Each structure stands twice: as structure tokens, then as C-alpha cells.
Tab-separated table of C-alpha atoms in Angstrom:
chain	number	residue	atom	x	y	z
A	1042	UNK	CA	1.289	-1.390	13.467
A	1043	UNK	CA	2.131	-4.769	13.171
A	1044	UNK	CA	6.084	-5.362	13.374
A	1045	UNK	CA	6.017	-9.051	14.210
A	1046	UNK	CA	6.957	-11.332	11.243
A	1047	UNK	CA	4.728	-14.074	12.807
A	1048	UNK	CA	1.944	-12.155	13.296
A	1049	UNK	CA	2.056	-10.498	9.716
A	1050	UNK	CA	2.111	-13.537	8.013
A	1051	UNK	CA	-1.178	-15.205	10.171
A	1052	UNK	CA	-3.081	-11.750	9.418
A	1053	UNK	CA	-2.410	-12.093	5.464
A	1054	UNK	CA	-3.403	-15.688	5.477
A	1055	UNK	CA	-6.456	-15.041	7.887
A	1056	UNK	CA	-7.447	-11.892	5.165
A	1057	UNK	CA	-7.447	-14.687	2.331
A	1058	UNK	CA	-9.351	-17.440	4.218
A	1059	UNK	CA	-11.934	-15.147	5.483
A	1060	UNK	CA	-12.768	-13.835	1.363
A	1061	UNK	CA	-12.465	-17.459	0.240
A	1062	UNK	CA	-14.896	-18.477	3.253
A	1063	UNK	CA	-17.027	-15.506	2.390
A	1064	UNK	CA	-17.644	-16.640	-1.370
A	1065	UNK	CA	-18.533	-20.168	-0.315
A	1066	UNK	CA	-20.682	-19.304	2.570
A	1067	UNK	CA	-22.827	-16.314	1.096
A	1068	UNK	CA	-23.018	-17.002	-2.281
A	1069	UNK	CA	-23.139	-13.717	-2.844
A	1070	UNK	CA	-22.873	-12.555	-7.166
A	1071	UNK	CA	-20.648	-9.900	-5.601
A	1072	UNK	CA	-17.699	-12.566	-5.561
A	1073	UNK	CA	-18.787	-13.438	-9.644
A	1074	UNK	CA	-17.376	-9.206	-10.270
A	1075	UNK	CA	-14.719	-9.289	-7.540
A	1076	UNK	CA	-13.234	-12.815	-7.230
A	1077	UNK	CA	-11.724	-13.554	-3.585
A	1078	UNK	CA	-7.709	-13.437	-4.901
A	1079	UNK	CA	-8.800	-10.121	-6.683
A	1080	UNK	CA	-10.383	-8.868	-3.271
A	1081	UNK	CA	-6.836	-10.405	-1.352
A	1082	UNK	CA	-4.628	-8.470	-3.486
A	1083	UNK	CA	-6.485	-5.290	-3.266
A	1084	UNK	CA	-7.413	-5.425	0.564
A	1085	UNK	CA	-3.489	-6.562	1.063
A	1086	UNK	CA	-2.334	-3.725	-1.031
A	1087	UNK	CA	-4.820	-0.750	0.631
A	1088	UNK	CA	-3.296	-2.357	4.708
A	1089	UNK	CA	-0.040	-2.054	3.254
A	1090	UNK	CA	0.183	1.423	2.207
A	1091	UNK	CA	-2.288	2.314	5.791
A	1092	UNK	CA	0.783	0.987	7.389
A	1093	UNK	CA	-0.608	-1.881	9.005
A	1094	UNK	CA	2.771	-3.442	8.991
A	1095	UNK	CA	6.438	-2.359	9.799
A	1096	UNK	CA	8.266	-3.167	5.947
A	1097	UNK	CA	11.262	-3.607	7.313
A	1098	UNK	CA	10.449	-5.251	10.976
A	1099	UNK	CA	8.252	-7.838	8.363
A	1100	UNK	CA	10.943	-7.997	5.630
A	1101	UNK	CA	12.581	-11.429	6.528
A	1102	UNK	CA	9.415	-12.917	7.337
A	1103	UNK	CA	8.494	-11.902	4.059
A	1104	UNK	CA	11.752	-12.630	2.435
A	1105	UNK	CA	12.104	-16.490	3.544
A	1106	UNK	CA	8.505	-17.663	2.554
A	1107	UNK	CA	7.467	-15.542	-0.928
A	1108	UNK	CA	10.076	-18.106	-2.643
A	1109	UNK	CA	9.963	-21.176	-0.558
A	1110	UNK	CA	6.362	-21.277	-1.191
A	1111	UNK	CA	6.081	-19.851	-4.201
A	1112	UNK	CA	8.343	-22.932	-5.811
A	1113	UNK	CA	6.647	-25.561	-3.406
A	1114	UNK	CA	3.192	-23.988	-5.017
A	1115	UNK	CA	4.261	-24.723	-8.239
A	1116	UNK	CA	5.704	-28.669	-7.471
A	1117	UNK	CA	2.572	-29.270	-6.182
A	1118	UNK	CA	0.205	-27.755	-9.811
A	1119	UNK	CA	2.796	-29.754	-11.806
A	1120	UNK	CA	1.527	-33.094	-10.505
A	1121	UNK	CA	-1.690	-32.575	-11.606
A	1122	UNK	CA	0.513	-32.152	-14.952
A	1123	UNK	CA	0.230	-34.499	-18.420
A	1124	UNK	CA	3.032	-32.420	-20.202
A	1125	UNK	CA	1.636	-34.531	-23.367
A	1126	UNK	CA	-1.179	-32.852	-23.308
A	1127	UNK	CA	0.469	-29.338	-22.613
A	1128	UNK	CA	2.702	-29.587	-25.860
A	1129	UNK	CA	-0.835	-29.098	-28.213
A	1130	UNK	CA	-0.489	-25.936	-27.113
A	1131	UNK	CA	2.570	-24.875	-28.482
A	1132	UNK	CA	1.830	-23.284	-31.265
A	1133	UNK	CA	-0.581	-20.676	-29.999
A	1134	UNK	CA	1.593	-20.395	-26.783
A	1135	UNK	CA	4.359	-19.205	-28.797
A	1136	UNK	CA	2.512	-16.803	-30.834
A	1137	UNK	CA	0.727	-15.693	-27.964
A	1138	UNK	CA	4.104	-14.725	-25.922
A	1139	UNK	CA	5.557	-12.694	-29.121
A	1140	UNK	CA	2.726	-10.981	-29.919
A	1141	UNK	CA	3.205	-9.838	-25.929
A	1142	UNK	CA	6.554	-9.498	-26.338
A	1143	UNK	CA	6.211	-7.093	-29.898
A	1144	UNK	CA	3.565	-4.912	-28.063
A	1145	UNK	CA	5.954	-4.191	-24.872
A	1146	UNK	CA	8.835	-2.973	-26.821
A	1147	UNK	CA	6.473	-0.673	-29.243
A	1148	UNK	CA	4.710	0.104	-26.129
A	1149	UNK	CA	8.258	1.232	-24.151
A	1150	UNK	CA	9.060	3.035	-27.584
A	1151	UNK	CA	5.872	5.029	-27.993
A	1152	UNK	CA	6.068	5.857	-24.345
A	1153	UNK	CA	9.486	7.476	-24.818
A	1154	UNK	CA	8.739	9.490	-27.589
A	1155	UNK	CA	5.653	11.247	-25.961
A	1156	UNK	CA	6.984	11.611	-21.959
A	1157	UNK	CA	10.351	12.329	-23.234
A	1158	UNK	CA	10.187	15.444	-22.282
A	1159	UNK	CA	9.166	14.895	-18.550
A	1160	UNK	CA	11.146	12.293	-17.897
A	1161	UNK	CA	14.259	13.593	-19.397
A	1162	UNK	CA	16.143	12.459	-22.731
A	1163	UNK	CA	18.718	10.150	-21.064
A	1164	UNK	CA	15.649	8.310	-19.742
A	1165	UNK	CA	15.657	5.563	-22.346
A	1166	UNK	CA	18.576	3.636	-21.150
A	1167	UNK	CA	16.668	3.350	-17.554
A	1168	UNK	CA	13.995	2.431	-19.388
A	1169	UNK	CA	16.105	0.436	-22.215
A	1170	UNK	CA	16.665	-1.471	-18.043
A	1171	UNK	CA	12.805	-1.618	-17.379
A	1172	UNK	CA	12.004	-3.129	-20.879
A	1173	UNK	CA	14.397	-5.846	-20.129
A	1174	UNK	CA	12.543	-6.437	-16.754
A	1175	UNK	CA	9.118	-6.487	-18.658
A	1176	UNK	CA	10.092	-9.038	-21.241
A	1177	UNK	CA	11.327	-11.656	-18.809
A	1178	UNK	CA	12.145	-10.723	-15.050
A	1179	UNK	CA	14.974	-8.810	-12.884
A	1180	UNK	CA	17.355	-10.601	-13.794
A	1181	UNK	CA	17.475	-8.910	-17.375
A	1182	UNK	CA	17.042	-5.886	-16.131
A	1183	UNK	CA	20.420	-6.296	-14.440
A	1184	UNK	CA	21.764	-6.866	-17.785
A	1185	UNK	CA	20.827	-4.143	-19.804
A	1186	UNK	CA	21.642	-2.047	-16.830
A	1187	UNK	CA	25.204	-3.384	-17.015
A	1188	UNK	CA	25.395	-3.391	-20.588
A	1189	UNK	CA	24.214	0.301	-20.923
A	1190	UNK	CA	26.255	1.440	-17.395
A	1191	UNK	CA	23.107	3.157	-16.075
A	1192	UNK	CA	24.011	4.697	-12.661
A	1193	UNK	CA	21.664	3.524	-9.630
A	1194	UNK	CA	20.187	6.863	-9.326
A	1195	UNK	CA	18.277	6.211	-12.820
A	1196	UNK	CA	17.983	2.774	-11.780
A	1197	UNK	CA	15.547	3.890	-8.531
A	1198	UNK	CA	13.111	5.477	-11.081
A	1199	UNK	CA	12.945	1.959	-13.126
A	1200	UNK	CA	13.203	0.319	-9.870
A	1201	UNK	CA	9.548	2.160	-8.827
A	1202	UNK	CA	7.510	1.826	-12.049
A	1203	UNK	CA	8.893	-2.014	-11.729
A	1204	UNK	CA	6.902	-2.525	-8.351
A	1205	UNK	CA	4.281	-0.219	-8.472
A	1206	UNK	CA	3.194	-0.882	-11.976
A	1207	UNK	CA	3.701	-4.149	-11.891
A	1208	UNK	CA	1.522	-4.768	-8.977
A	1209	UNK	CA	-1.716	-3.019	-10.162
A	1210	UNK	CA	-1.302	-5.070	-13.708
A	1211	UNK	CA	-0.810	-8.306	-11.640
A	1212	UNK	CA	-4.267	-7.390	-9.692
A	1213	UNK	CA	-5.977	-6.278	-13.079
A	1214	UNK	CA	-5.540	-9.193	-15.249
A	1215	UNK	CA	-6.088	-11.819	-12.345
A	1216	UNK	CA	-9.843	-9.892	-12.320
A	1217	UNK	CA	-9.938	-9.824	-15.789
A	1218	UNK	CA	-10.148	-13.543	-15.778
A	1219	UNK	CA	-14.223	-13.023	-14.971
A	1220	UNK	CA	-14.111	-11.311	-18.716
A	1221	UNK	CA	-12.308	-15.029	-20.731
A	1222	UNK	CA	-15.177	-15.837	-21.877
A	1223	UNK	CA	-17.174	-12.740	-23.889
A	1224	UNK	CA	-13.372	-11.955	-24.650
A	1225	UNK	CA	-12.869	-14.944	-26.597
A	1226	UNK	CA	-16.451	-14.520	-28.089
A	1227	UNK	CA	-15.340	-11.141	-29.255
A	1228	UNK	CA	-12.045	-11.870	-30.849
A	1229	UNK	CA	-13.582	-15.539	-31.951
A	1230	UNK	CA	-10.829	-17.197	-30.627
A	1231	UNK	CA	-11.135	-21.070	-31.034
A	1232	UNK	CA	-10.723	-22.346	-27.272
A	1233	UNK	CA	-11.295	-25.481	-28.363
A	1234	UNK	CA	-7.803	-27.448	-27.564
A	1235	UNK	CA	-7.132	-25.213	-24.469
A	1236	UNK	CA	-10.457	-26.540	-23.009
A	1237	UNK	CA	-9.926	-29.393	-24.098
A	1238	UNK	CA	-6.456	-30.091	-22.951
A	1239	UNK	CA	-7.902	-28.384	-19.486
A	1240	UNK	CA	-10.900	-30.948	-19.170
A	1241	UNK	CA	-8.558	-33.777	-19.554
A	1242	UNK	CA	-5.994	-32.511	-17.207
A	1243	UNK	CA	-8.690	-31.649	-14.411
A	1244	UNK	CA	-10.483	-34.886	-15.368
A	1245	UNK	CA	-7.154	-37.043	-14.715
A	1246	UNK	CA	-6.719	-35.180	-11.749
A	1247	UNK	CA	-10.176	-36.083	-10.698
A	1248	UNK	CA	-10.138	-39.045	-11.248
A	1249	UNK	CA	-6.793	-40.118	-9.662
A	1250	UNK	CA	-7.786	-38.590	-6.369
A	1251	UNK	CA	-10.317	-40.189	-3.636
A	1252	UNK	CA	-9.940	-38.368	-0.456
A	1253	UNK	CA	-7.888	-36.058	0.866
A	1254	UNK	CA	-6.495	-37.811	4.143
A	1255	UNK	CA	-4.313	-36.514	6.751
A	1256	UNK	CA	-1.166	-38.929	5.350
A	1257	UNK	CA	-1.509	-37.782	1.904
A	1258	UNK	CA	-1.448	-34.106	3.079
A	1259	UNK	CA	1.534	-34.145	5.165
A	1260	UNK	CA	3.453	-35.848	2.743
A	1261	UNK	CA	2.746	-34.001	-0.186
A	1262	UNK	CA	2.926	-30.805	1.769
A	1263	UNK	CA	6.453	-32.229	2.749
A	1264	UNK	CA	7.480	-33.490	-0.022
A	1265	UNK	CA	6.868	-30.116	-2.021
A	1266	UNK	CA	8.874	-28.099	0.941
A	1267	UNK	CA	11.603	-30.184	0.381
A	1268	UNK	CA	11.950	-30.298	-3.452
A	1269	UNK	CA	11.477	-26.504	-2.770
A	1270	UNK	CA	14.060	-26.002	-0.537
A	1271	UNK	CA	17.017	-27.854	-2.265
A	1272	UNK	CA	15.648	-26.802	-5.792
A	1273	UNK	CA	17.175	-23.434	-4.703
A	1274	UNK	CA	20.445	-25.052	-3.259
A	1275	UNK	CA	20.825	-26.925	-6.511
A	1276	UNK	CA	19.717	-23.765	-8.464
A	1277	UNK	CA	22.064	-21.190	-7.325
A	1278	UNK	CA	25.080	-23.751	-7.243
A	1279	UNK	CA	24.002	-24.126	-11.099
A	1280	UNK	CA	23.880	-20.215	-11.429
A	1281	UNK	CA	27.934	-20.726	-9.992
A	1282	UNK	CA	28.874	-23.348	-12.230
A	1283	UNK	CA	26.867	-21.915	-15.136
A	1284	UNK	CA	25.802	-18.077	-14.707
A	1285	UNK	CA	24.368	-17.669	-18.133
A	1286	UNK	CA	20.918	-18.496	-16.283
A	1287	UNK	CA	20.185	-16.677	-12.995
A	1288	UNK	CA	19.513	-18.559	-9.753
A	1289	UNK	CA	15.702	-18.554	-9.895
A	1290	UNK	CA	15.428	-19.523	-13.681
A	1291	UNK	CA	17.767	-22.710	-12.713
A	1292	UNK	CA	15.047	-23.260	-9.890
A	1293	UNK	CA	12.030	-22.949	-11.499
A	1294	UNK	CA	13.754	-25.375	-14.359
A	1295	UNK	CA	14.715	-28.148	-11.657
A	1296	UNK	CA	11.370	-27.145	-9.635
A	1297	UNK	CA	9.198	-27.928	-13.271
A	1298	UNK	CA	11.418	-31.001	-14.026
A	1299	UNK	CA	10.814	-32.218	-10.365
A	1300	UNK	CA	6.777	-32.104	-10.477
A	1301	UNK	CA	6.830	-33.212	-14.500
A	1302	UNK	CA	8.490	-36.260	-13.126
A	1303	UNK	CA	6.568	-36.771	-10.075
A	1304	UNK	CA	3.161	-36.546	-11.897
A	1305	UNK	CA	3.491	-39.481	-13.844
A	1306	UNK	CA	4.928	-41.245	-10.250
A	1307	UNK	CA	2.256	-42.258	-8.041
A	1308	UNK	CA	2.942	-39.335	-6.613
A	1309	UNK	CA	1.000	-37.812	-8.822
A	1310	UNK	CA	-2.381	-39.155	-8.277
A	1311	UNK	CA	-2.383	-38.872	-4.579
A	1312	UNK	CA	-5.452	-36.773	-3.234
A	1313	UNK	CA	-4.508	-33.267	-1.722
A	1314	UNK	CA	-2.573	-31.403	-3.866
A	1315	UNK	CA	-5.157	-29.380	-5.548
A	1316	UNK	CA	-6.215	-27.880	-1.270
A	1317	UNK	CA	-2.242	-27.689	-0.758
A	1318	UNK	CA	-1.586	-25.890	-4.113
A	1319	UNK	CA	-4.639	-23.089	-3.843
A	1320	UNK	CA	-3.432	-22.519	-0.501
A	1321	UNK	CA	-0.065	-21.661	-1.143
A	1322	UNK	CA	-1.383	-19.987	-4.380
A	1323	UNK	CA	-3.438	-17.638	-1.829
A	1324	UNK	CA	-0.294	-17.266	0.460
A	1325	UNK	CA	2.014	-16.201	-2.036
A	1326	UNK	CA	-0.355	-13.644	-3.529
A	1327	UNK	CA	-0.639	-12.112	-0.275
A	1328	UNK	CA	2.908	-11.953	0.324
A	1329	UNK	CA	3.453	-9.946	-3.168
A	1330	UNK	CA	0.426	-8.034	-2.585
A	1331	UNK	CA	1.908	-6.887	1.149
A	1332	UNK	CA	4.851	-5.190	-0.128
A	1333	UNK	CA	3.111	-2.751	-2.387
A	1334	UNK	CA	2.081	0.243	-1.292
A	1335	UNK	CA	-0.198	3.025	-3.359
A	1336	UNK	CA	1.389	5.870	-1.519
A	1337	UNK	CA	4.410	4.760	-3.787
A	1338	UNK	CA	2.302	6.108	-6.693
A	1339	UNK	CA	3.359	9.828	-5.383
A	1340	UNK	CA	7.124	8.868	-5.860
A	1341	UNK	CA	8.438	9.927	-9.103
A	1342	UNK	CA	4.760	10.742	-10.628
A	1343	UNK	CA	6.130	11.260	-14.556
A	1344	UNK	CA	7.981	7.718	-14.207
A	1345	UNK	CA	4.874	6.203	-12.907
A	1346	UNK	CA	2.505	7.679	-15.354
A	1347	UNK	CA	4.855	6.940	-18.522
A	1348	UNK	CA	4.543	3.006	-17.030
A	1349	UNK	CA	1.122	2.912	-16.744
A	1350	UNK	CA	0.987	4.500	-20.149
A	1351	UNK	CA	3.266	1.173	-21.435
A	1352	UNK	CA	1.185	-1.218	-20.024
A	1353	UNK	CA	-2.272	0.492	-21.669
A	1354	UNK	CA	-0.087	0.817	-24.819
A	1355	UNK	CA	0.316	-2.662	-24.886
A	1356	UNK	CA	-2.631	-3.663	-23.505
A	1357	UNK	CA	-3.928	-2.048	-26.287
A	1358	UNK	CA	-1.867	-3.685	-29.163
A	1359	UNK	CA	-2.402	-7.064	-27.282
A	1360	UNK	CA	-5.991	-6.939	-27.896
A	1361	UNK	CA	-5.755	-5.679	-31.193
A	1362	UNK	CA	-3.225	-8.667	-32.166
A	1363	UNK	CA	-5.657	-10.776	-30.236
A	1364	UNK	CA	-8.726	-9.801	-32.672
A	1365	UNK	CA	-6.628	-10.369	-35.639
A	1366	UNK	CA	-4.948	-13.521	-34.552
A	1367	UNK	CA	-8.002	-14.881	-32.585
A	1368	UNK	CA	-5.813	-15.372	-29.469
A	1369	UNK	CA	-7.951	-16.438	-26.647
A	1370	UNK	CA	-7.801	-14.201	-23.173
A	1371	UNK	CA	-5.990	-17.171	-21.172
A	1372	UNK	CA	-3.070	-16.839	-23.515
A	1373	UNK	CA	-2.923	-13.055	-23.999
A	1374	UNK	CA	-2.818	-12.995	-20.210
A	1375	UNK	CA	-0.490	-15.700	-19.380
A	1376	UNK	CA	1.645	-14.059	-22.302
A	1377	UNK	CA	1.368	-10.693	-20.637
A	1378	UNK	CA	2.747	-11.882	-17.106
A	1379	UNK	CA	5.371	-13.732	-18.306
A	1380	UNK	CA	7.321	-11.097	-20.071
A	1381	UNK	CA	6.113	-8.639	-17.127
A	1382	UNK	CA	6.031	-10.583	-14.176
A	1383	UNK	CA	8.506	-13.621	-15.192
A	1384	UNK	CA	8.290	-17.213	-12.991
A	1385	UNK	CA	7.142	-14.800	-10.304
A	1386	UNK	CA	3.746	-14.401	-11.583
A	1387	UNK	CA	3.109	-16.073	-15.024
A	1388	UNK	CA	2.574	-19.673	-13.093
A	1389	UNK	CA	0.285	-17.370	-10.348
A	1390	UNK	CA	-1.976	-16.484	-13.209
A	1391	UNK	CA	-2.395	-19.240	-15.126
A	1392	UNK	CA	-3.398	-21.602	-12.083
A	1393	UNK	CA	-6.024	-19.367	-11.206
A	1394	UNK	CA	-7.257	-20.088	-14.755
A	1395	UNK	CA	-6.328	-23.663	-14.065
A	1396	UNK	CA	-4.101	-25.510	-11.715
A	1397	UNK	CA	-3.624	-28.178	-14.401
A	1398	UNK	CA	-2.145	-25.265	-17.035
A	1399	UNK	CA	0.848	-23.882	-14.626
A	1400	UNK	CA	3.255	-25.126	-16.904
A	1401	UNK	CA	2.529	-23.051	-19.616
A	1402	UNK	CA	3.534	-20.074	-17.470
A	1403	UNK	CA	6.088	-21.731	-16.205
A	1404	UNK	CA	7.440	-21.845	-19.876
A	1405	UNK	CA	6.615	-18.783	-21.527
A	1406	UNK	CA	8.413	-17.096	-18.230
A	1407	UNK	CA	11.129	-19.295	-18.923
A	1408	UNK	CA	10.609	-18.099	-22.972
A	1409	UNK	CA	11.056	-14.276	-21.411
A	1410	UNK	CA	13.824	-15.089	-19.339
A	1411	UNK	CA	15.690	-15.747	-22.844
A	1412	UNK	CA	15.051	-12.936	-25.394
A	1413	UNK	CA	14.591	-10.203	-22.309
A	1414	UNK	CA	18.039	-9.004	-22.290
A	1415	UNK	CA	18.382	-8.888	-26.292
A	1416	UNK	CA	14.864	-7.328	-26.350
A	1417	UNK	CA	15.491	-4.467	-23.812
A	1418	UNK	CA	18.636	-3.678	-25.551
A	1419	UNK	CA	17.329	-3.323	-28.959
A	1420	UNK	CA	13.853	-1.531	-27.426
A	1421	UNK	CA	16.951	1.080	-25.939
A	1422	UNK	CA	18.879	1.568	-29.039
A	1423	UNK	CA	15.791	2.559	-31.140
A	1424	UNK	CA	14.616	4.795	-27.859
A	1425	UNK	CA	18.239	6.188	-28.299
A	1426	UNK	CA	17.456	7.192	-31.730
A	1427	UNK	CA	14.540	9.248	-30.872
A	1428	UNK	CA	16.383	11.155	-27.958
């Protein structure tokens, strides 16, 4: 068992060069069904719950890079950023991210009114807590748990399907990006200003960058550390000043307003930070991945079957919206994750689609952030009605 922090984080990084070195090396159509960052998360997931490393010996390696990276990760996609371009897709973003959003709270609903019984009929305010942490991150989870006074011992059951849960529908829809594109022939969703505002973005990025030298690497790589590191200073002295946002929304905001800036800077068209970004992208999926264990799936079994049961509910609806509305599967996915998953993961998922679209997860998690805490409150009052 591995209990040295150092030593955890060069076997995670190791596990995610080795796939990515695999896929280039053998060519193998193995790699076309199970892409390397599907493979990472899974492999990460199966050592973690075999115990390969002490949780808490490894927690505070764990707990100073996830963040630091993850925000220096997404300073570095944002320079590849033309936020001109991004803006044509507002109107299917938005409609995307509500049709998400709808299909959650009828999910968390349904849910209720079939596993009442197992899960007992005081269960919808801890899940009135969970709805708010699906439609935007923990931090309105916090809220509805302090606006319905929901004791922590109903909180630990919320607190489960939340990581569990949450961490199998991360791994599924990152795999499910092999499926984009019969999914978008089946629904007949018209791609054509999402690949187009993707060809442009990768095409600028191409064509701004020679040669990734040694000079340009260090200094972005610095550069994005540092914008990382006092984006969260900044960020939580915000959150003191002005606590109607939580620390990490006022991070990600200065972190997206840093690398909007920056990418029409020279900055911006220096070589590297497409390597630097898909290596922290890799990093920071192993970190997530290493803290979720399946044997977790034995804790509270009724709690972790009713979330599964949400997420196929609205998996379900999602689709179904998606055929009607012709939504495309890079929007139904980014949508998904950002009302689940929040800044945490939305930005994760779409730059594995495309580095050059992070900042549309950056903003529909930002979207979530706001109507999470008045969605998982109304989601619980009409759950309260069926109790």
C-alpha cells in the first residue's frame, strides 16, 4: 500500500502516460472503444478501491494539487480561446443546460416517489440537498441543507450518492464521447456552428503556434501556476467581501477572465499550451478518479441505487429532449456535467471534446452555480408533497 503522497501522485501520472503512450504506439482499434482518459479513470478507480493507496496518508497530496492544477488546466485551454467565436453558441448552450437542468429535478422527483419507501419519507429534504449539488456544485448543496436544517446524519447518505454516483457518470459520458457522432446523426442535430466555431478555434491555435520550445514551456507552465495560485487568494478574499458566490465560483470567474485576456495577448499564441493543458487535463482526472472507490457502492445500497436511478432518469429525458430539440451530444454532455459535476468537471469534459471549447463549461457550470440552490429547493418542496 502506497502511503507516500509523492509516490501516489508519480504512480497516477505514470498510469496515464503509459495508456496515452499505449494508443500512440500500438495503434491498436481497442483505444477507438476505450479511449486512454476512459481507461485512466477506470484503472484509477479499480487501484483505489484494491487499496493501492492509504486515503488518508495520500489526502494532502491529493488535496493541494486537484485545485491548483485543475485551475492552472483551465488558464492554459482559455488561451487557445476566441470568446467571439464562443458567444454563437449561446443560444443552443442555454437550451442545452435547461433542458439538463428540467430532466434532473423530474428525475430527483420520480426517484422519490418510487424508492420512497426504502429510503424513508423524510428522505426528500437530503435529497431536496443532493438536487442542489446536481444542478450546480457543493456549494448549493450547503444551501439547501441550511435552508431545510437537514441534520449531518442524512447529509452522509447525500454525501455518498454525491461521490459515488457522480464518479461513474463522470467516467460514462467522457466514453460516450466515441458515440457524438451517430448520436447527432440520430437526433439530426445541426453541428454545423459548433464545428465550425471548433475548426476556427483549433485552426487559430494552429496556426499561432510553431514549436514547442523549452522557454515557451516553462513560462507558460509558470505563468498558469501562478494565475492559479493567487486566483484562489483573490477568490476566497472575494467570497469574504462578497459571500453570495462561493470561493471556487469567484476562482474559476477570475481564472476564465485571466486566460480570456491572455489569449488575445501574445500570450496567447505561444506554442505549448495545448502539451501543458492535456497534461494537466490527464493529472487532474487521475486525482478525481483516485478518491473513488467501488467498495463505496456497498454503503447505503437503497441511496446508491435511487442515484443511479436519477441519473438514468435523466439520462433518459436528456435524450428524449435531445431528439426533439436536435441538441447535439457535445452539448447534452457538457450540459449534464455542469449541473452534476459544476467547474469541477464541466471544463474536464468539454476539453476532451475540444481544448478550444472549455469555456463553454466553464459557463454553463457557472449557469448551475446560479439557479442550483433555487432549483434544489423547489425539486424538495414538490418531493415534500409526495411524502
Amino acid at each position: 500500500m502506497i502511503t507516500n503522497g509523492f509516490t501516489y501522485i508519480a504512480v497516477l501520472v505514470f498510469i496515464a502516460a503509459l495508456l496515452v503512450w499505449l494508443q500512440r504506439y500500438t495503434k491498436s482499434k481497442f483505444f477507438d472503444y476505450a479511449p486512454p482518459i476512459v481507461l485512466l479513470y477506470l484503472i484509477t478507480m479499480i487501484l483505489c478501491t484494491l487499496g493501492a493507496w492509504d486515503m488518508e496518508a495520500t489526502k494532502p497530496a491529493y488535496s493541494v494539487l486537484k485545485n491548483n492544477l485543475l485551475y492552472a488546466m483551465i488558464f492554459l485551454m482559455l488561451l487557445r480561446c476566441d470568446i467571439r467565436k464562443i458567444i454563437k453558441l449561446g443560444p443552443k448552450m442555454l437550451g442545452g443546460f435547461f433542458a439538463a437542468s428540467v430532466s434532473i429535478s423530474v428525475a430527483f422527483i420520480a426517484t422519490f416517489a418510487i424508492m420512497k419507501g426504502p429510503l424513508g419519507s423524510e428522505a426528500w429534504k437530503a435529497l431536496g440537498a443532493l438536487c442542489g449539488s446536481w444542478m450546480g456544485g457543493s456549494g448549493n448543496m450547503v444551501a439547501v441543507q441550511a435552508a431545510l436544517d437537514i441534520g449531518e446524519a442524512d447529509m452522509a447518505y447525500a454525501l455518498v450518492v454525491d461521490s459515488i454516483d457522480y464518479s461513474i457518470w463522470v467516467m460514462f459520458l467522457l466514453w460516450a464521447i466515441n458515440l457524438a457522432p451517430k448520436f447527432n446523426k440520430w437526433v439530426k442535430a445541426d453541428t454545423t456552428t459548433l464545428d465550425e466555431v471548433s475548426r476556427r478555434l483549433e485552426e487559430d491555435a494552429k496556426s499561432n503556434e510553431d514549436k514547442a520550445t523549452f522557454v515557451n514551456l516553462i513560462f507558460l507552465l509558470g505563468l498558469a501556476l501562478v494565475i492559479s495560485a493567487f486566483g484562489q487568494d483573490i477568490g476566497a478574499a472575494l467570497n469574504g467581501a462578497m459571500p453570495f458566490l462561493d470561493k471556487a465560483t469567484w476562482t474559476v470567474l477570475l481564472i476564465t477572465l485571466s486566460g480570456l485576456i491572455g489569449a488575445v495577448t501574445p500570450v496567447g499564441r505561444m506554442a505549448g499550451s495545448t502539451e501543458l493543458s492535456n497534461l494537466l487535463l490527464y493529472s487532474v482526472v487521475a486525482l478525481l478518479a483516485s478518491r473513488a472507490s467501488f467498495l463505496e457502492l456497498t454503503d447505503a445500497p437503497a441511496w446508491i441505487l435511487a442515484g443511479f436511478m436519477i441519473l438514468a432518469i435523466h439520462g433518459i429525458i436528456l435524450v428524449l429532449l435531445a431528439k426533439i430539440f436536435h441538441l447535439d451530444m457535445f452539448t447534452c454532455g457538457v450540459a449534464s456535467l455542469a449541473n452534476i459535476g459544476g467547474s469541477a468537471s464541466a471544463p474536464i469534459l468539454a476539453g476532451a471534446y475540444s481544448g478550444a471549447l472549455v469555456p463553454v463549461g466553464v459557463l454553463m457550470a457557472l449557469m448551475g452555480y446560479v439557479i442550483g440552490t433555487a432549483g434544489g429547493l423547489i425539486t424538495a418542496n414538490i418531493m415534500s408533497l409526495l411524502a
